[in-house]
Coordinates of N, CA and C in Angstrom, one line a residue:
X3 N -22.9 33.8 -38.0 CA -23.4 32.8 -38.1 C -24.1 32.3 -40.1
X4 N -23.7 30.7 -39.7 CA -23.7 30.4 -40.3 C -25.2 29.8 -41.0
X5 N -25.8 29.6 -41.9 CA -27.0 29.7 -42.7 C -27.2 27.9 -41.8
X6 N -26.6 26.8 -41.3 CA -27.2 26.1 -40.7 C -27.5 26.4 -39.8
X7 N -26.3 27.2 -38.8 CA -26.7 27.7 -37.1 C -28.1 28.1 -37.0
X8 N -28.2 29.5 -38.0 CA -29.4 30.5 -38.1 C -30.5 29.4 -37.9
X9 N -30.8 28.5 -39.3 CA -31.9 27.8 -39.1 C -32.1 26.8 -37.8
X10 N -30.9 26.8 -37.3 CA -31.1 25.2 -36.5 C -31.6 26.4 -35.2
X11 N -31.4 28.5 -34.6 CA -31.4 28.9 -34.4 C -33.2 29.8 -34.2
X12 N -33.6 30.2 -35.7 CA -34.7 29.7 -35.8 C -36.0 28.6 -35.2
X13 N -35.3 27.5 -35.9 CA -36.0 26.7 -35.2 C -36.4 26.1 -34.0
X14 N -35.2 26.1 -32.4 CA -35.1 26.4 -31.8 C -36.5 27.5 -30.8
X15 N -35.7 28.2 -31.5 CA -37.1 30.0 -31.5 C -38.7 29.8 -31.2
X16 N -39.1 29.1 -32.4 CA -40.6 28.2 -33.1 C -40.6 27.3 -31.8
X17 N -39.9 26.2 -31.2 CA -39.9 25.8 -30.8 C -41.0 26.4 -29.5
X18 N -40.2 27.2 -29.3 CA -40.0 27.4 -27.2 C -41.0 28.5 -27.7
X19 N -41.5 29.3 -28.8 CA -42.6 29.6 -28.6 C -44.3 28.5 -29.0
X20 N -43.3 27.4 -29.6 CA -45.0 27.0 -29.9 C -45.1 26.7 -28.4
X21 N -43.9 25.6 -27.8 CA -44.7 25.2 -26.7 C -45.8 26.5 -25.7
X22 N -45.3 27.5 -26.4 CA -46.3 28.2 -25.1 C -47.6 28.5 -25.4
X23 N -47.5 29.0 -27.0 CA -49.4 28.7 -27.9 C -49.8 27.1 -27.1
X24 N -49.8 26.7 -27.4 CA -50.3 25.6 -27.1 C -50.4 24.9 -25.4
X25 N -49.6 26.1 -24.8 CA -50.0 25.8 -23.3 C -51.5 26.2 -23.3
X26 N -51.0 28.0 -23.7 CA -51.9 28.7 -24.1 C -53.9 28.0 -24.9
X27 N -53.6 27.6 -25.3 CA -54.5 27.3 -25.8 C -55.1 26.1 -25.4
X28 N -54.4 24.6 -24.2 CA -54.9 24.1 -23.8 C -55.3 24.4 -22.3
X29 N -55.2 26.0 -22.0 CA -56.3 26.6 -21.1 C -57.1 27.6 -20.7
X30 N -57.5 27.8 -22.8 CA -59.0 27.9 -23.1 C -59.6 26.9 -23.2
X31 N -60.6 26.8 -22.5 CA -60.6 25.4 -21.9 C -62.2 25.5 -22.3
X32 N -63.0 26.5 -21.9 CA -64.8 26.9 -21.9 C -65.4 27.5 -23.6
X33 N -66.4 27.2 -23.6 CA -67.3 27.9 -24.1 C -67.5 29.0 -23.4
X34 N -68.6 31.0 -24.5 CA -68.9 30.8 -23.6 C -69.6 33.4 -24.8
X35 N -71.0 33.1 -24.7 CA -70.7 34.1 -25.7 C -70.8 35.0 -24.9
X36 N -69.4 35.8 -25.9 CA -68.3 37.2 -25.3 C -69.5 38.2 -26.1
X37 N -68.9 39.9 -24.3 CA -69.0 40.7 -24.8 C -67.7 41.6 -25.2
X38 N -67.1 42.2 -26.4 CA -66.9 43.0 -27.0 C -67.0 44.1 -27.5
X39 N -65.9 45.0 -26.8 CA -66.0 46.7 -27.4 C -65.1 47.0 -28.4
X40 N -65.0 47.7 -28.7 CA -64.4 48.4 -29.4 C -64.8 49.3 -30.6
X41 N -63.8 50.7 -29.2 CA -64.3 51.7 -29.7 C -62.4 52.5 -29.5
X42 N -62.1 54.0 -29.1 CA -61.2 54.4 -30.1 C -61.9 55.7 -30.3
X43 N -60.4 56.7 -30.8 CA -60.7 57.5 -32.2 C -60.1 57.5 -33.5
X44 N -59.6 56.3 -33.8 CA -59.6 55.3 -35.0 C -60.6 54.9 -35.2
X45 N -60.2 54.7 -36.8 CA -61.2 54.6 -37.4 C -61.3 52.9 -37.7
X46 N -62.8 52.4 -37.9 CA -62.5 50.8 -38.5 C -63.4 49.7 -37.5
X47 N -63.6 50.9 -36.1 CA -64.7 50.5 -35.1 C -65.8 49.1 -35.6
X48 N -66.6 50.2 -36.2 CA -67.8 49.4 -37.2 C -67.4 48.4 -37.9
X49 N -66.8 49.2 -39.4 CA -65.6 48.4 -39.5 C -65.9 46.6 -38.9
X50 N -64.8 46.3 -39.1 CA -64.5 45.6 -37.9 C -65.8 44.3 -36.8
X51 N -66.9 45.2 -36.6 CA -67.7 44.6 -36.7 C -68.6 44.2 -37.1
X52 N -69.0 43.9 -38.2 CA -69.1 44.2 -39.6 C -68.3 42.9 -40.4
X53 N -67.0 42.5 -39.5 CA -66.1 41.8 -40.6 C -66.4 40.3 -39.7
X54 N -67.3 41.0 -37.6 CA -68.0 39.8 -37.3 C -68.4 38.6 -37.6
X55 N -69.5 40.3 -38.2 CA -71.1 40.0 -38.7 C -70.8 38.7 -39.6
X56 N -69.7 39.4 -41.2 CA -69.8 38.2 -42.2 C -69.2 36.7 -41.7
X57 N -68.2 36.8 -40.6 CA -67.4 35.8 -39.7 C -69.0 34.8 -39.2
X58 N -69.3 35.0 -38.8 CA -70.3 34.9 -38.2 C -71.7 34.2 -38.6
X59 N -72.4 34.4 -39.6 CA -72.5 34.1 -41.3 C -72.7 32.6 -41.8
X60 N -70.9 32.8 -42.3 CA -70.1 32.3 -42.8 C -70.2 30.9 -41.9
X61 N -70.0 30.5 -40.0 CA -71.0 30.1 -38.9 C -72.1 29.0 -39.3
X62 N -72.8 30.1 -39.7 CA -74.1 29.7 -39.8 C -74.9 30.3 -38.4
X63 N -74.5 31.0 -37.4 CA -75.0 31.7 -37.1 C -76.0 33.1 -37.4
X64 N -77.4 33.3 -36.4 CA -78.8 33.8 -36.9 C -77.4 35.7 -36.0
X65 N -77.8 37.3 -37.3 CA -77.2 38.1 -36.5 C -77.9 39.4 -36.6
X66 N -77.9 39.7 -35.2 CA -78.8 41.4 -35.2 C -77.9 42.2 -35.1
X67 N -78.6 43.3 -35.4 CA -77.5 44.0 -35.9 C -78.7 46.0 -35.0
X68 N -78.0 46.5 -34.1 CA -78.6 47.9 -33.8 C -77.7 48.9 -34.4
X69 N -78.3 49.8 -34.9 CA -77.7 51.8 -35.9 C -78.0 51.8 -34.5
X70 N -77.0 52.8 -33.6 CA -77.9 53.8 -32.6 C -77.8 55.5 -33.2
X71 N -76.4 55.1 -34.3 CA -76.0 57.1 -34.0 C -77.3 57.9 -35.7
X72 N -76.5 56.6 -36.2 CA -77.2 56.2 -38.0 C -78.1 56.1 -38.1
X73 N -78.7 58.1 -38.6 CA -80.0 57.4 -38.9 C -80.5 57.6 -40.5
X74 N -78.7 57.4 -41.2 CA -79.2 57.1 -43.0 C -78.5 55.2 -43.1
X75 N -79.6 54.9 -44.2 CA -79.5 54.2 -45.3 C -79.4 53.3 -46.0
X76 N -77.9 54.4 -46.6 CA -77.4 53.8 -47.2 C -76.2 53.4 -47.8
X77 N -75.7 52.5 -46.3 CA -74.4 52.4 -46.7 C -74.5 51.4 -47.4
X78 N -73.2 50.6 -46.8 CA -73.0 50.0 -48.2 C -72.4 47.7 -47.8
X79 N -72.5 48.9 -46.0 CA -72.8 46.6 -45.5 C -74.5 46.6 -45.0
X80 N -74.8 48.0 -44.9 CA -75.9 47.9 -44.6 C -76.8 46.6 -45.7
X81 N -76.7 47.3 -47.4 CA -77.2 47.0 -48.7 C -76.8 45.2 -48.9
X82 N -75.3 45.3 -47.9 CA -74.9 44.4 -48.5 C -75.6 43.0 -47.2
X83 N -75.5 43.4 -46.3 CA -76.2 42.2 -45.1 C -77.3 42.6 -44.9
X84 N -78.2 43.1 -45.2 CA -79.3 43.5 -45.2 C -80.1 42.1 -46.0
X85 N -79.7 42.1 -47.0 CA -79.8 40.6 -47.5 C -79.2 39.6 -48.0
X86 N -78.8 39.6 -46.5 CA -79.0 37.9 -46.5 C -79.9 37.6 -45.4
X87 N -80.2 35.5 -46.1 CA -80.4 35.5 -44.4 C -80.0 35.2 -43.5
X88 N -81.3 36.2 -42.6 CA -80.5 35.3 -40.7 C -79.6 36.9 -40.2
X89 N -79.8 37.3 -41.2 CA -79.6 39.0 -40.6 C -81.1 40.5 -39.9
X90 N -81.1 40.4 -38.7 CA -82.3 42.0 -39.2 C -81.5 42.8 -38.2
X91 N -81.8 44.3 -38.6 CA -81.2 45.3 -39.3 C -82.1 46.0 -39.0
X92 N -81.7 47.0 -37.4 CA -82.6 48.3 -37.4 C -81.6 49.6 -37.3
X93 N -81.9 50.4 -38.1 CA -81.7 51.4 -38.1 C -82.5 52.4 -37.5
X94 N -82.0 53.0 -35.4 CA -81.9 53.0 -34.4 C -82.6 55.0 -34.2
X95 N -81.0 55.6 -34.2 CA -80.5 56.8 -34.9 C -81.3 57.3 -35.7
X96 N -81.1 59.1 -35.2 CA -81.7 60.2 -36.2 C -80.3 61.3 -37.2
X97 N -79.2 61.1 -36.6 CA -78.4 61.0 -37.1 C -76.8 61.7 -35.6
X98 N -75.9 62.1 -36.3 CA -75.7 62.3 -35.4 C -75.6 63.9 -33.9
X99 N -75.6 64.4 -32.8 CA -76.1 64.8 -32.4 C -76.2 66.3 -32.9
X100 N -74.9 67.2 -32.9 CA -74.8 68.3 -33.9 C -75.8 68.4 -35.8
X101 N -76.1 67.5 -35.9 CA -77.1 66.8 -37.1 C -79.2 67.7 -36.4
X102 N -79.3 66.6 -36.1 CA -79.9 66.1 -34.6 C -80.9 68.2 -33.8
X103 N -79.3 68.3 -32.6 CA -80.3 69.7 -31.8 C -80.7 70.1 -30.7
X104 N -81.5 68.3 -30.8 CA -82.1 68.9 -29.5 C -83.0 67.8 -28.8
X105 N -82.1 67.8 -26.8 CA -81.5 66.7 -26.3 C -82.8 65.8 -26.2
X106 N -83.5 66.7 -25.8 CA -84.7 65.2 -24.8 C -85.5 64.5 -26.2
X107 N -85.3 64.7 -27.3 CA -85.3 63.8 -28.8 C -84.6 63.1 -28.8
X108 N -82.5 63.4 -28.1 CA -82.4 61.5 -28.6 C -82.2 61.1 -28.1
X109 N -82.4 61.3 -26.2 CA -83.1 60.8 -25.0 C -83.6 59.9 -25.5
X110 N -85.0 60.5 -26.6 CA -86.3 59.0 -26.3 C -86.8 58.5 -27.8
X111 N -84.8 58.7 -28.7 CA -84.9 58.1 -29.8 C -84.0 57.1 -29.0
X112 N -82.4 57.1 -27.9 CA -82.2 56.2 -27.6 C -82.7 55.3 -26.8
X113 N -83.7 56.1 -25.6 CA -84.7 55.1 -25.4 C -85.1 53.6 -26.3
X114 N -86.4 54.7 -26.8 CA -87.0 54.3 -27.9 C -85.9 52.2 -29.0
X115 N -84.2 53.0 -29.0 CA -84.1 52.1 -29.3 C -83.3 51.2 -28.3
X116 N -82.7 51.0 -27.1 CA -83.1 50.5 -26.3 C -83.7 49.0 -26.5
X117 N -85.5 49.8 -26.5 CA -85.4 48.7 -25.6 C -86.1 47.6 -27.1
X118 N -85.9 47.8 -28.1 CA -85.4 47.1 -29.5 C -84.5 46.6 -29.0
X119 N -83.0 46.3 -28.1 CA -82.3 46.1 -28.1 C -82.2 44.9 -26.9
X120 N -83.4 44.8 -25.9 CA -83.2 44.7 -25.1 C -84.4 43.0 -25.8
X121 N -84.9 43.5 -26.2 CA -85.9 42.1 -27.7 C -84.4 40.8 -27.5
X122 N -84.2 42.0 -28.0 CA -82.1 41.2 -29.4 C -82.1 40.2 -27.7
X123 N -81.8 41.2 -27.0 CA -81.3 40.2 -26.1 C -81.6 39.0 -25.2
X124 N -82.8 39.0 -25.6 CA -83.3 37.8 -25.3 C -83.9 37.5 -25.7
X125 N -83.2 37.1 -27.5 CA -83.9 36.4 -28.4 C -83.0 35.8 -27.8
X126 N -82.6 34.1 -28.0 CA -82.1 32.6 -28.0 C -81.0 32.2 -29.0
X127 N -81.6 32.3 -30.3 CA -81.6 32.7 -31.9 C -80.5 32.9 -32.0
X128 N -80.6 34.3 -31.9 CA -79.3 35.1 -32.2 C -77.7 34.5 -31.2
X129 N -77.1 34.5 -32.7 CA -75.9 34.0 -31.9 C -74.9 35.3 -31.3
X130 N -74.7 36.1 -32.4 CA -73.8 37.4 -32.6 C -74.9 38.9 -33.2
X131 N -75.2 39.6 -32.1 CA -75.6 40.4 -31.6 C -74.4 42.3 -31.7
X132 N -75.2 43.1 -32.9 CA -73.8 44.1 -32.7 C -74.6 45.3 -32.4
X133 N -73.9 46.1 -31.9 CA -75.1 47.4 -31.8 C -74.1 48.9 -31.4
X134 N -74.2 48.7 -32.9 CA -72.7 50.2 -33.8 C -73.4 51.1 -32.8
X135 N -72.5 52.2 -32.1 CA -72.1 53.5 -32.0 C -73.4 53.7 -31.0
X136 N -72.7 52.8 -29.4 CA -73.6 53.0 -28.3 C -72.8 53.0 -27.3
X137 N -71.5 53.5 -27.9 CA -70.6 54.2 -26.7 C -71.8 55.6 -26.2
X138 N -72.2 56.2 -27.5 CA -71.9 57.4 -27.9 C -73.8 58.0 -27.1
X139 N -75.0 57.1 -27.3 CA -75.6 57.4 -26.5 C -75.4 56.7 -24.3
X140 N -74.1 56.3 -24.3 CA -73.8 55.8 -22.8 C -73.7 57.8 -22.6
X141 N -72.2 57.7 -23.5 CA -71.2 58.8 -22.8 C -71.9 60.4 -22.3
X142 N -73.4 60.0 -23.3 CA -73.8 61.2 -23.1 C -75.5 61.0 -22.8
X143 N -75.7 60.4 -21.3 CA -76.2 59.7 -20.5 C -77.7 59.7 -21.0
X144 N -77.5 59.3 -22.6 CA -78.8 59.4 -23.3 C -80.0 58.1 -22.4
X145 N -78.9 57.7 -22.4 CA -79.0 54.9 -21.7 C -78.7 55.2 -20.1
X146 N -79.3 54.6 -19.3 CA -79.1 54.4 -18.1 C -77.7 52.9 -17.8
X147 N -76.5 54.1 -17.6 CA -75.9 52.3 -18.1 C -76.2 51.3 -16.8
X148 N -76.6 51.6 -16.0 CA -76.4 50.4 -15.3 C -77.6 49.4 -15.9
X149 N -78.6 50.0 -15.9 CA -80.0 49.1 -16.9 C -79.7 48.0 -18.5
X150 N -78.5 48.8 -18.4 CA -78.0 48.4 -20.1 C -76.5 47.3 -19.9
X151 N -75.7 47.4 -19.0 CA -75.4 46.3 -17.8 C -76.1 45.1 -17.4
X152 N -77.0 45.5 -16.9 CA -77.2 44.6 -16.4 C -78.5 43.7 -17.7
X153 N -78.6 44.3 -18.6 CA -79.2 43.5 -19.4 C -78.8 42.7 -20.0
X154 N -76.9 43.3 -20.3 CA -76.2 42.7 -21.3 C -75.9 41.3 -20.3
X155 N -75.7 41.4 -18.7 CA -75.1 40.2 -18.7 C -76.6 39.4 -18.1
X156 N -77.7 39.9 -18.5 CA -79.7 38.6 -18.1 C -79.3 37.9 -19.9
X157 N -78.5 37.9 -21.1 CA -78.3 37.2 -22.1 C -78.3 36.1 -21.7
X158 N -78.9 35.7 -22.9 CA -78.7 34.2 -23.2 C -76.7 33.4 -23.8
X159 N -76.6 32.5 -22.5 CA -75.4 31.9 -22.2 C -74.2 32.1 -23.5
X160 N -74.8 31.6 -24.3 CA -73.8 31.6 -25.8 C -73.5 32.9 -26.8
X161 N -74.9 33.9 -26.5 CA -74.8 36.0 -27.9 C -73.3 36.1 -27.2
X162 N -73.8 36.3 -28.1 CA -72.4 37.1 -28.9 C -73.0 39.3 -28.7
X163 N -72.1 39.4 -28.0 CA -72.1 40.7 -28.2 C -71.0 41.5 -28.5
X164 N -71.7 42.7 -29.8 CA -70.1 44.3 -30.2 C -70.7 44.8 -29.4
X165 N -69.8 45.7 -29.0 CA -70.5 47.4 -28.9 C -69.1 48.0 -29.5
X166 N -69.5 49.2 -30.8 CA -68.6 50.2 -31.2 C -68.8 51.5 -30.5
X167 N -68.0 52.5 -30.3 CA -68.0 54.0 -31.1 C -66.8 54.1 -29.7
X168 N -66.4 55.7 -30.1 CA -65.7 57.0 -29.3 C -65.5 56.3 -27.7
X169 N -65.0 56.7 -26.9 CA -65.4 56.7 -25.9 C -66.1 56.0 -25.3
X170 N -65.8 54.8 -24.7 CA -66.3 53.7 -23.6 C -66.5 53.6 -22.9
X171 N -67.3 53.5 -21.8 CA -67.3 54.2 -20.8 C -66.3 53.0 -19.6
X172 N -66.2 53.0 -18.4 CA -64.5 51.9 -17.6 C -66.1 51.4 -16.9
X173 N -66.8 51.1 -16.9 CA -67.6 50.5 -16.1 C -67.8 49.6 -18.1
X174 N -68.6 50.0 -18.6 CA -68.6 48.8 -20.3 C -67.3 48.0 -20.1
X175 N -66.4 48.3 -19.9 CA -64.8 48.3 -20.7 C -64.5 47.3 -19.2
X176 N -64.4 47.7 -18.2 CA -64.7 46.2 -16.8 C -65.4 45.2 -17.3
X177 N -66.8 44.9 -17.8 CA -67.5 44.6 -18.2 C -67.7 43.5 -19.4
X178 N -66.4 44.3 -20.0 CA -66.2 43.2 -21.5 C -64.8 42.3 -21.4
X179 N -65.3 41.3 -22.1 CA -63.9 40.0 -22.6 C -63.6 40.2 -23.1
X180 N -63.3 41.1 -23.7 CA -62.3 41.8 -25.0 C -62.4 43.6 -25.5
X181 N -61.6 43.7 -25.4 CA -62.0 45.5 -25.4 C -61.0 46.5 -26.7
X182 N -60.9 46.2 -27.4 CA -60.2 46.7 -29.0 C -60.2 48.7 -28.8
X183 N -59.2 49.0 -28.2 CA -58.8 50.4 -29.2 C -58.1 50.8 -30.7
X184 N -58.6 51.6 -31.0 CA -57.7 51.6 -32.3 C -57.8 53.3 -31.7
X185 N -56.8 53.2 -32.5 CA -55.7 54.4 -32.5 C -56.4 55.2 -33.4
X186 N -56.1 56.6 -33.5 CA -56.0 57.7 -34.7 C -55.0 58.7 -35.5
X187 N -53.9 57.6 -36.2 CA -52.4 57.9 -36.8 C -52.6 59.0 -38.2
X188 N -53.6 59.3 -38.5 CA -54.0 60.1 -40.3 C -55.4 59.5 -40.7
X189 N -56.2 60.7 -41.3 CA -57.1 60.8 -41.8 C -57.5 61.0 -43.1
X190 N -57.7 60.0 -44.0 CA -58.2 61.6 -46.2 C -58.5 63.4 -45.6
X191 N -60.3 62.2 -44.8 CA -61.1 64.0 -44.6 C -60.1 65.1 -43.5
X192 N -59.4 65.4 -42.5 CA -58.1 66.0 -42.9 C -58.0 66.9 -43.3
X193 N -57.5 65.8 -44.8 CA -57.2 66.8 -46.3 C -57.9 66.6 -46.7
X194 N -58.8 67.5 -46.4 CA -60.6 67.6 -47.4 C -61.3 66.1 -47.8
X195 N -61.2 65.0 -47.8 CA -61.4 63.9 -49.2 C -62.5 64.1 -48.2
X196 N -63.8 63.4 -49.2 CA -64.5 63.6 -48.4 C -64.7 61.0 -48.4
X197 N -65.8 61.7 -47.6 CA -66.8 59.8 -47.7 C -66.3 59.3 -49.2
X198 N -65.6 58.2 -48.6 CA -66.2 57.0 -50.1 C -66.8 55.5 -49.7
X199 N -67.6 55.4 -50.9 CA -67.9 54.5 -50.9 C -67.1 53.3 -51.0
X200 N -67.6 52.4 -50.4 CA -66.7 51.2 -50.6 C -65.5 51.2 -48.7
X201 N -64.9 52.4 -48.5 CA -63.8 52.9 -47.3 C -65.3 53.5 -46.7
X202 N -66.1 54.0 -46.4 CA -67.1 55.0 -45.1 C -67.5 54.4 -45.2
X203 N -68.3 54.8 -46.1 CA -70.0 54.4 -46.7 C -70.5 53.6 -47.0

């Protein structure tokens, strides 16, 4: 095939692709608050959610963050975003279950955390809410899933919610507008590399 033929073939393919993309864009004709679930065993779920926080702030939205498992307050994302106007940040966990080793306390911590989240979900001034590692509280049965789903469904019409964590329940995924699953292929930690500031913390 000559260079001219390759160019013509490429142009024809791109014209067909453009027609498909333009049709899909024209079909998407409404705005609504989205429920997004970022799950799977791969690294990057919370990082992706915090990327959306930066995106929302760039568009002038107010943002709320609630962290369910993490009990530490020395992460880079918190240090940065807590200093930004328009961000409300709650560290509501007490650490991973192998650290707390107290089931009743974990349940009570999760319930107190959800009370804070329920207030955030009722605040129409928040354009984006990140519920970081909420899936663990659901998977472990610390929170009532029907109640959580009902509170999410009752939120303001244009409020976006991002939920992160492994093992997202099927019912949560079914209620979501967008679900992404991150796959674990390889991780430096398993080779003995400790968590690194700026990458993991």
